[in-house]
CSV table of C-alpha atoms in Angstrom, one decimal:
chain,number,residue,atom,x,y,z
A,1,GLN,CA,93.2,89.8,85.2
A,2,GLU,CA,92.8,85.5,84.3
A,3,SER,CA,96.2,83.3,85.0
A,4,GLU,CA,96.7,80.5,82.7
A,5,PHE,CA,94.6,78.6,85.3
A,6,HIS,CA,91.7,80.4,85.4
A,7,PHE,CA,91.3,80.7,81.4
A,8,LYS,CA,91.8,77.1,81.3
A,9,HIS,CA,89.5,76.1,84.3
A,10,LYS,CA,87.1,78.8,84.7
A,11,ARG,CA,84.2,76.7,82.4
A,12,LYS,CA,85.0,73.4,84.5
A,13,SER,CA,81.1,72.6,86.2
A,14,GLU,CA,83.0,69.8,88.0
A,15,SER,CA,85.8,69.9,90.8
A,16,PRO,CA,88.0,67.3,92.3
A,17,ILE,CA,86.5,68.1,95.8
A,18,ASN,CA,82.9,67.9,97.2
A,19,LEU,CA,81.8,70.9,99.5
A,20,ASN,CA,78.9,71.9,100.8
A,21,PRO,CA,78.6,75.7,99.1
A,22,THR,CA,78.1,77.2,102.9
A,23,TYR,CA,80.3,80.4,101.8
A,24,ALA,CA,80.2,81.2,98.2
A,25,ASP,CA,78.3,80.6,95.6
A,26,ASN,CA,77.9,81.9,91.7
A,27,MET,CA,74.9,83.9,91.7
A,28,SER,CA,77.1,87.1,90.8
A,29,PRO,CA,75.1,88.4,87.5
A,30,LEU,CA,78.8,89.2,86.1
A,31,TYR,CA,80.3,86.1,85.6
A,32,LYS,CA,78.1,83.8,83.0
A,33,ASP,CA,81.2,80.5,83.4
A,34,PRO,CA,80.4,78.5,86.3
A,35,LEU,CA,83.8,79.0,88.0
A,36,LYS,CA,83.3,76.2,89.7
A,37,TRP,CA,87.1,75.3,90.9
A,38,LEU,CA,87.0,79.3,92.4
A,39,LEU,CA,83.9,78.1,94.1
A,40,ASP,CA,85.5,75.4,96.1
A,41,LEU,CA,88.5,77.2,97.0
A,42,VAL,CA,86.5,79.9,98.6
A,43,ASN,CA,84.6,77.4,100.4
A,44,ARG,CA,87.4,75.2,101.6
A,45,PHE,CA,89.5,78.4,103.0
A,46,GLY,CA,85.5,78.9,105.0
A,47,GLU,CA,85.9,75.4,105.7
A,48,CYS,CA,88.8,75.6,107.2
A,49,ASP,CA,88.0,78.8,109.3
A,50,GLY,CA,90.3,80.9,106.8
A,51,PHE,CA,87.5,83.8,107.3
A,52,GLN,CA,87.2,83.5,110.3
A,53,LEU,CA,90.3,84.0,111.5
A,54,ILE,CA,90.8,87.0,109.4
A,55,HIS,CA,87.9,88.3,111.7
A,56,ASP,CA,89.3,87.8,114.6
A,57,ARG,CA,92.6,89.1,113.5
A,58,ILE,CA,91.0,92.3,112.5
A,59,THR,CA,88.3,92.9,115.1
A,60,GLU,CA,89.7,91.4,118.7
A,61,PRO,CA,93.4,93.0,119.0
A,62,ALA,CA,93.1,96.3,121.2
A,63,GLU,CA,95.0,98.1,119.3
A,64,PRO,CA,94.5,98.3,115.5
A,65,LEU,CA,96.8,96.9,113.4
A,66,PRO,CA,99.0,99.2,110.7
A,67,MET,CA,97.0,100.0,107.7
A,68,LEU,CA,99.4,97.9,105.1
A,69,ASP,CA,98.1,94.4,107.2
A,70,LEU,CA,94.7,95.3,106.7
A,71,ALA,CA,95.2,96.0,103.1
A,72,ALA,CA,96.6,92.2,102.9
A,73,LEU,CA,93.9,90.9,104.8
A,74,LEU,CA,91.3,92.2,103.3
A,75,ASN,CA,92.2,92.0,99.7
A,76,PRO,CA,91.4,87.9,99.4
A,77,ILE,CA,87.8,89.1,100.6
A,78,GLY,CA,87.1,92.1,98.4
A,79,GLN,CA,88.6,89.7,95.4
A,80,ALA,CA,85.9,87.1,96.4
A,81,VAL,CA,83.3,89.1,97.6
A,82,GLU,CA,81.0,89.0,94.8
A,83,PHE,CA,80.1,85.2,95.6
A,84,PHE,CA,79.6,85.1,99.1
A,85,ASN,CA,76.4,84.3,100.7
A,86,SER,CA,74.9,86.7,102.3
A,87,ARG,CA,73.1,84.4,105.4
A,88,TYR,CA,77.0,83.8,106.8
A,89,PHE,CA,79.0,86.7,105.3
A,90,LYS,CA,76.5,89.7,106.8
A,91,PRO,CA,77.4,90.0,110.1
A,92,LEU,CA,80.8,88.6,109.8
A,93,LEU,CA,81.9,91.4,107.3
A,94,ARG,CA,79.5,94.1,109.1
A,95,THR,CA,82.2,93.8,112.5
A,96,ILE,CA,85.2,94.0,110.4
A,97,ALA,CA,83.8,96.8,108.0
A,98,ASP,CA,82.8,98.8,111.6
A,99,ARG,CA,86.5,98.1,113.5
A,100,CYS,CA,88.2,99.2,109.6
A,101,MET,CA,86.1,102.3,109.7
A,102,ALA,CA,86.4,103.2,112.7
A,103,VAL,CA,90.4,102.4,112.5
A,104,VAL,CA,90.7,105.0,109.4
A,105,ASP,CA,88.3,107.5,110.9
A,106,GLU,CA,90.8,108.1,114.6
A,107,LEU,CA,94.5,107.8,112.7
A,108,SER,CA,96.3,110.2,114.5
A,109,GLU,CA,98.7,112.9,113.2
A,110,GLU,CA,101.5,110.5,113.5
A,111,ASP,CA,99.5,108.0,111.4
A,112,LEU,CA,99.3,110.5,108.9
A,113,LYS,CA,103.0,110.6,108.2
A,114,ARG,CA,103.6,107.1,107.9
A,115,LYS,CA,105.0,105.6,104.7
A,116,ASP,CA,102.1,103.4,104.6
A,117,ILE,CA,99.5,105.8,104.8
A,118,GLY,CA,98.4,104.9,101.3
A,119,SER,CA,97.1,101.4,102.0
A,120,VAL,CA,94.2,103.4,103.7
A,121,SER,CA,92.9,104.1,100.4
A,122,ASP,CA,93.2,100.0,99.7
A,123,VAL,CA,91.1,99.4,102.9
A,124,LEU,CA,88.8,101.8,101.8
A,125,LEU,CA,88.4,100.3,98.7
A,126,VAL,CA,88.1,96.7,99.8
A,127,LEU,CA,85.0,97.7,102.3
A,128,LYS,CA,83.5,99.8,99.2
A,129,GLN,CA,83.2,96.6,97.3
A,130,ILE,CA,82.2,95.2,100.6
A,131,ALA,CA,79.2,97.5,100.7
A,132,PHE,CA,78.5,97.5,97.3
A,133,LYS,CA,77.0,93.9,97.9
A,134,PHE,CA,75.8,94.0,100.7
A,135,TRP,CA,75.4,97.7,101.6
A,136,LYS,CA,75.0,99.9,98.8
A,137,PRO,CA,73.3,103.1,100.5
A,138,GLU,CA,77.2,103.1,102.4
A,139,LEU,CA,78.3,103.7,99.6
A,140,SER,CA,78.3,107.3,100.0
A,141,GLY,CA,79.7,106.7,103.5
A,142,ILE,CA,83.1,104.9,102.5
A,143,ASP,CA,83.5,107.7,99.8
A,144,ASP,CA,83.1,110.6,102.2
A,145,LEU,CA,85.3,108.5,105.1
A,146,ARG,CA,88.1,108.7,102.0
A,147,LEU,CA,88.1,112.4,101.1
A,148,LYS,CA,87.9,113.8,104.9
A,149,THR,CA,91.4,111.5,105.4
A,150,ILE,CA,93.1,113.0,102.5
A,151,MET,CA,92.1,116.4,103.2
A,152,ARG,CA,93.1,115.6,107.0
A,153,MET,CA,97.0,115.1,105.4
A,154,LEU,CA,97.2,117.7,103.3
A,155,LYS,CA,96.0,120.4,106.1
A,156,THR,CA,99.2,118.8,108.2
A,157,PRO,CA,102.2,120.8,108.3
A,158,HIS,CA,104.0,117.6,107.5
A,159,PHE,CA,105.5,117.1,103.7
A,160,ASN,CA,105.3,113.7,103.6
A,161,ALA,CA,101.3,113.3,104.7
A,162,LYS,CA,100.9,116.3,102.3
A,163,MET,CA,103.3,114.5,99.4
A,164,ASN,CA,100.9,111.2,100.1
A,165,SER,CA,97.4,113.1,100.0
A,166,LEU,CA,98.4,114.6,96.6
A,167,LYS,CA,98.8,111.3,95.3
A,168,GLU,CA,95.6,109.7,96.4
A,169,VAL,CA,94.1,112.6,95.0
A,170,SER,CA,95.8,111.8,91.6
A,171,LYS,CA,94.5,108.3,92.3
A,172,LEU,CA,91.3,109.7,92.6
A,173,ILE,CA,91.5,111.7,89.1
A,174,ASP,CA,93.3,108.6,87.7
A,175,GLU,CA,90.1,106.3,89.0
A,176,SER,CA,87.4,108.7,87.3
A,177,VAL,CA,88.9,109.3,84.4
A,178,ALA,CA,89.6,105.9,83.3
A,179,ASN,CA,88.2,105.1,79.9
A,180,ALA,CA,87.3,101.1,81.2
A,181,PRO,CA,86.3,101.6,85.1
A,182,ASN,CA,88.2,99.0,87.5
A,183,ARG,CA,84.5,97.3,88.7
A,184,PHE,CA,86.4,96.5,91.4
A,185,LYS,CA,87.3,100.0,92.2
A,186,ARG,CA,84.0,101.5,92.1
A,187,PRO,CA,85.8,104.8,91.4
A,188,ILE,CA,84.4,108.4,93.0
A,189,GLN,CA,82.6,109.8,89.6
A,190,GLN,CA,83.8,112.5,88.1
A,191,PRO,CA,81.9,115.1,88.4
A,192,VAL,CA,81.9,114.6,92.7
A,193,LEU,CA,85.5,114.9,92.8
A,194,VAL,CA,85.5,118.2,90.7
A,195,LYS,CA,82.8,119.4,93.2
A,196,TRP,CA,85.1,118.2,96.2
A,197,LEU,CA,87.9,119.4,94.8
A,198,VAL,CA,86.8,122.8,94.0
A,199,ASP,CA,84.1,123.2,97.1
A,200,ASN,CA,87.4,122.4,99.3
A,201,LYS,CA,89.7,124.3,97.5
A,202,VAL,CA,92.4,121.5,97.3
A,203,LEU,CA,94.9,123.5,95.2
A,204,SER,CA,94.7,126.6,97.5
A,205,ILE,CA,95.3,124.7,100.5
A,206,ALA,CA,98.4,122.8,98.7
A,207,MET,CA,99.8,125.7,97.6
A,208,GLU,CA,100.7,127.1,100.8
A,209,GLY,CA,104.0,125.8,101.3
A,210,ASN,CA,106.9,122.9,99.5
A,211,LEU,CA,106.6,124.6,96.4
A,212,HIS,CA,110.0,124.3,96.0
A,213,GLN,CA,109.2,120.9,95.5
A,214,THR,CA,109.6,119.4,91.9
A,215,GLN,CA,107.6,116.4,92.6
A,216,TYR,CA,105.3,117.8,94.8
A,217,CYS,CA,104.7,120.9,92.1
A,218,GLU,CA,104.1,118.4,89.7
A,219,ARG,CA,101.2,116.8,91.4
A,220,LEU,CA,99.7,120.1,91.4
A,221,LYS,CA,100.1,120.4,88.0
A,222,ALA,CA,97.8,117.3,87.6
A,223,ILE,CA,95.4,118.4,89.5
A,224,MET,CA,95.2,122.2,88.0
A,225,ASP,CA,95.2,120.5,84.3
A,226,PHE,CA,92.6,118.1,85.8
A,227,LEU,CA,90.3,120.9,86.8
A,228,GLY,CA,90.7,123.2,84.4
A,229,ASP,CA,88.0,125.8,83.4
A,230,LYS,CA,86.4,124.9,86.8
A,231,LEU,CA,88.7,126.4,89.4
A,232,GLU,CA,87.1,129.6,90.6
A,233,LEU,CA,88.3,133.3,90.4
A,234,ASP,CA,89.2,133.8,93.8
A,235,GLU,CA,91.6,130.5,93.7
A,236,LEU,CA,93.2,132.0,90.1
A,237,THR,CA,93.3,135.1,91.7
A,238,PHE,CA,95.7,133.3,94.4
A,239,PHE,CA,97.1,131.5,92.0
A,240,TRP,CA,98.3,134.4,90.2
A,241,LYS,CA,100.0,136.3,93.3
A,242,LEU,CA,101.9,133.4,94.3
A,243,GLN,CA,103.9,134.3,91.1
């Protein structure tokens, strides 16, 4: 969304500062306006070692950062990645992406119960934006990791983790059915999501417990409404026997 500042200044071709465009330029095909001031802001941040500091903060600690911290550090990168110069950012973001993917893949069962576990999807969405810019063949792998993590949450015996997994499924559904898909989120396409939900019997697994919880059942109903007639007979039979 554009603020009043962005609206007033996005077409300005002159900038109050003169920087070498080492870090960003307006090569993105999605923007016709010069966005000179935005690019200068990105370049100034780079000249002040801002991107290197983000890289070091994510990759250097022996213990991985909490998901909420990772998402906060990655968010500015996701907002500006379309303007990044490949020569500088490809190696820098390669290390960041590899570390974040490993952190998500190695989440423990205790991690899956944390309240901030929803930040996993925020982290992976930024990684997807980065991959779309630099490594398009890796997009499906990021989606697979997101789906794998949701399934891990769903299969744990802990209510918080299972509830959070249904919230994540709801996010996937909302993203896939949006009338105007958000280009920043690059959602998993609806046919792919439906196939994953059906093949993995997500509803059947989710219905193995916690049906006395109103919020939990509301999430289940939303998934069932989304799937509709795509549910298989064995699942429908299972649901009938639960009555």
